[in-house]
XYZ file of C-alpha atoms in Angstrom:
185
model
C -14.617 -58.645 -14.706
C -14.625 -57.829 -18.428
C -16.629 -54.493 -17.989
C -14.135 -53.467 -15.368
C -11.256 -53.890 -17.834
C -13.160 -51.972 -21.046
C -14.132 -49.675 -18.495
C -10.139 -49.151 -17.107
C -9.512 -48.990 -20.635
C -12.023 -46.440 -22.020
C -10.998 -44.003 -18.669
C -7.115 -44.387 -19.389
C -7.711 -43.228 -22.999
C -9.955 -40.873 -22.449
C -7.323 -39.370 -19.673
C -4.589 -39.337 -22.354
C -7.047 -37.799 -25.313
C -7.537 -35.145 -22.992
C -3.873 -34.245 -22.188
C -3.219 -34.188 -25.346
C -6.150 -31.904 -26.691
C -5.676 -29.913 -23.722
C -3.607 -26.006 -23.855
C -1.181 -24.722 -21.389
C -2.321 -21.911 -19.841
C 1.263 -20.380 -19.315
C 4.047 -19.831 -21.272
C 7.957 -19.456 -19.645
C 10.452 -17.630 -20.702
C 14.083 -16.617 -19.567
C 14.096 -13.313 -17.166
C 16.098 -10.455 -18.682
C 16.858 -7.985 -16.321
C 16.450 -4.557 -16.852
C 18.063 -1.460 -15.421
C 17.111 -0.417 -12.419
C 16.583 3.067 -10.856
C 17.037 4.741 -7.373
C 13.914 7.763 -7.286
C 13.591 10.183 -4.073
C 10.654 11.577 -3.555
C 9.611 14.310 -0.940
C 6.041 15.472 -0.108
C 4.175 15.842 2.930
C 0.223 13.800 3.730
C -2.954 15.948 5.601
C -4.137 13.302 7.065
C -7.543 15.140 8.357
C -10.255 13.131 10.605
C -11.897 16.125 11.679
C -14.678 19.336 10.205
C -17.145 18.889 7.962
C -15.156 17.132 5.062
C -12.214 14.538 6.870
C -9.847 13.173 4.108
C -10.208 9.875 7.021
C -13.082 8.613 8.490
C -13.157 5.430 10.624
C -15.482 2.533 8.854
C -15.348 -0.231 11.641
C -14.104 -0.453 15.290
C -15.279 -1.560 18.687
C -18.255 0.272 20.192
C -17.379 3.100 22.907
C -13.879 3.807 21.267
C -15.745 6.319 18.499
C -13.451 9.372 20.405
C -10.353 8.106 20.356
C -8.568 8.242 17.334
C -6.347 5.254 18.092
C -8.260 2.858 19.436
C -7.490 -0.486 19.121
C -9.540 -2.569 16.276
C -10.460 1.143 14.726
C -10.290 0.959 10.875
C -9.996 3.872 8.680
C -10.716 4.950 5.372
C -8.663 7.537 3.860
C -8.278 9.858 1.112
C -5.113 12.207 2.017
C -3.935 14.552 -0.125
C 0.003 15.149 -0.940
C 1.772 18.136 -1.066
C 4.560 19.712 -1.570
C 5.062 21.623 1.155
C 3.456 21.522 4.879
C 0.319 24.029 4.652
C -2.589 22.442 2.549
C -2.581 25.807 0.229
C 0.401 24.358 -1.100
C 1.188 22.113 -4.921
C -0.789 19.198 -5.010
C 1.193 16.307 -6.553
C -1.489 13.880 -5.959
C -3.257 11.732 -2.990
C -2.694 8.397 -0.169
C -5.491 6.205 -0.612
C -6.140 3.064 1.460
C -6.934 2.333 4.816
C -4.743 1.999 8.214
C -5.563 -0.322 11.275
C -5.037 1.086 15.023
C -3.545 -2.537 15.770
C -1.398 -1.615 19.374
C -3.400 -2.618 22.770
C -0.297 -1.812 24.652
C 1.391 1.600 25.458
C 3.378 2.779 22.120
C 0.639 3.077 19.782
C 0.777 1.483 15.753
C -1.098 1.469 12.961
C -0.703 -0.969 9.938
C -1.044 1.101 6.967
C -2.225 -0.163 3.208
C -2.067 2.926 0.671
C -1.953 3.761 -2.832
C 0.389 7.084 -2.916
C -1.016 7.999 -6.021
C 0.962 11.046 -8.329
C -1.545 13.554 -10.365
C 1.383 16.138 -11.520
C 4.603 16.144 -13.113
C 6.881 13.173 -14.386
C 5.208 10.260 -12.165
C 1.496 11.904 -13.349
C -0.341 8.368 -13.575
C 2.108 6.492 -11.352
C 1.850 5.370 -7.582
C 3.723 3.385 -5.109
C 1.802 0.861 -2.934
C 2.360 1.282 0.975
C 1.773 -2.332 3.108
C 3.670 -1.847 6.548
C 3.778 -1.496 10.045
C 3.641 2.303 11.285
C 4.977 2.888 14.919
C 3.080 6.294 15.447
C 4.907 7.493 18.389
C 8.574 6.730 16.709
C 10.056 9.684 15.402
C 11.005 9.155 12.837
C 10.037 5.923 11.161
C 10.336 3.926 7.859
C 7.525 1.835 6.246
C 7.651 -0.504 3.262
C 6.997 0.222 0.059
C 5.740 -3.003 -1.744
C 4.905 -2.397 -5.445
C 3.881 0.485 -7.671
C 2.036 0.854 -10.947
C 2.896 3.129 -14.293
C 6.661 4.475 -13.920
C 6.566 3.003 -10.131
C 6.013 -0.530 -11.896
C 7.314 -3.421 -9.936
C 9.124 -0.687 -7.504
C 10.424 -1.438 -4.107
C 11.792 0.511 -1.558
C 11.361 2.831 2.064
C 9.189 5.618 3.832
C 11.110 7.360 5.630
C 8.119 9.649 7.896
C 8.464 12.364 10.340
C 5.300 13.701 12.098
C 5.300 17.518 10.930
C 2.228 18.579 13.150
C -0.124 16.698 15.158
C -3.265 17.524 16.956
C -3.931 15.300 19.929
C -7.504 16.074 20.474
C -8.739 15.530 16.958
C -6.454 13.088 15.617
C -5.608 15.883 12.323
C -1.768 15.500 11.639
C 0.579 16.444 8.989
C 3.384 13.599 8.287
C 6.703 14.238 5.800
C 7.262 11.555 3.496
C 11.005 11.306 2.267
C 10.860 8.140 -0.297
C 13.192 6.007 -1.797
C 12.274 3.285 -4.112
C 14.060 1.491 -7.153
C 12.077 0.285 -10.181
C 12.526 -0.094 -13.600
């Protein structure tokens, strides 16, 4: 009985030497908010699964679905580039990278769509917005969400707006507008 109680002892000062000696790992402070601001952005995405050098090619998916570009379970990779007007000879401003999911076994096909619309010219050089949302393929047009952004897009939240510009139903190759309108800091 008297080792139990040295022993209760010895664990309930050890437990507050610890707490004592012990750092906090976080620090809070009051939130000051900061001005916020409304930025529109308009560019258009080749979103290319065919040739000899696709900006999308599909990583996973279920076996005898290789053809069809929307089959459900597919998973791509991409690497789009952005630009400023519809034919690919026109200004870069930078590239979508990221992945999308064909996730629709019924008939209006969707995708669920994780990109990094990343900026390489002008003001927003270094920036990007972060794309996590739901895209209804066949809706004309449609919004997605944007979720988060780094550099000037920091903290940024906001709407796609997307129109399909072209669309090539036997390779999958298809041209989308992006209208954009976030608000960040």
């Amino acid at each position: 009985m008297e080792k139990t109680i040295i022993l209760s002892c010895i664990l309930l000062l050890s437990t507050f030497a610890s707490s004592a000696l012990s750092k906090s790992y976080s620090k809070s402070s009051t939130y000051k908010p900061v001005q916020l601001h409304k930025t529109h952005l308009h560019f258009f995405i080749h979103d290319i699964l065919s040739g000899s050098k696709p900006s999308a090619v599909r990583i996973a998916g279920p076996a005898g679905q290789e053809s069809n570009p929307i089959g459900f379970g597919s998973v791509y990779a991409i690497d789009d580039v952005l630009t400023v007007g519809p034919e690919i000879t026109s200004a870069v401003v930078g590239n979508a990278q990221g992945m999308y999911l064909s996730s629709s076994q019924g008939q209006n096909p969707s995708l669920v769509l994780y990109v990094d619309l990343g900026f390489t010219t002008g003001k927003f050089n270094g920036s990007s917005l972060s794309v996590f949302s739901r895209n209804p393929i066949t809706e004309n047009p449609r919004e997605m969400a944007v979720v988060g952004g780094r550099g000037r897009f920091r903290r940024a939240q906001g709407t796609v707006f997307v129109k399909t510009y072209f669309l090539n139903n036997t390779n999958g190759d298809a041209i989308l507008e992006y209208d954009v309108e976030v608000v960040h800091p």
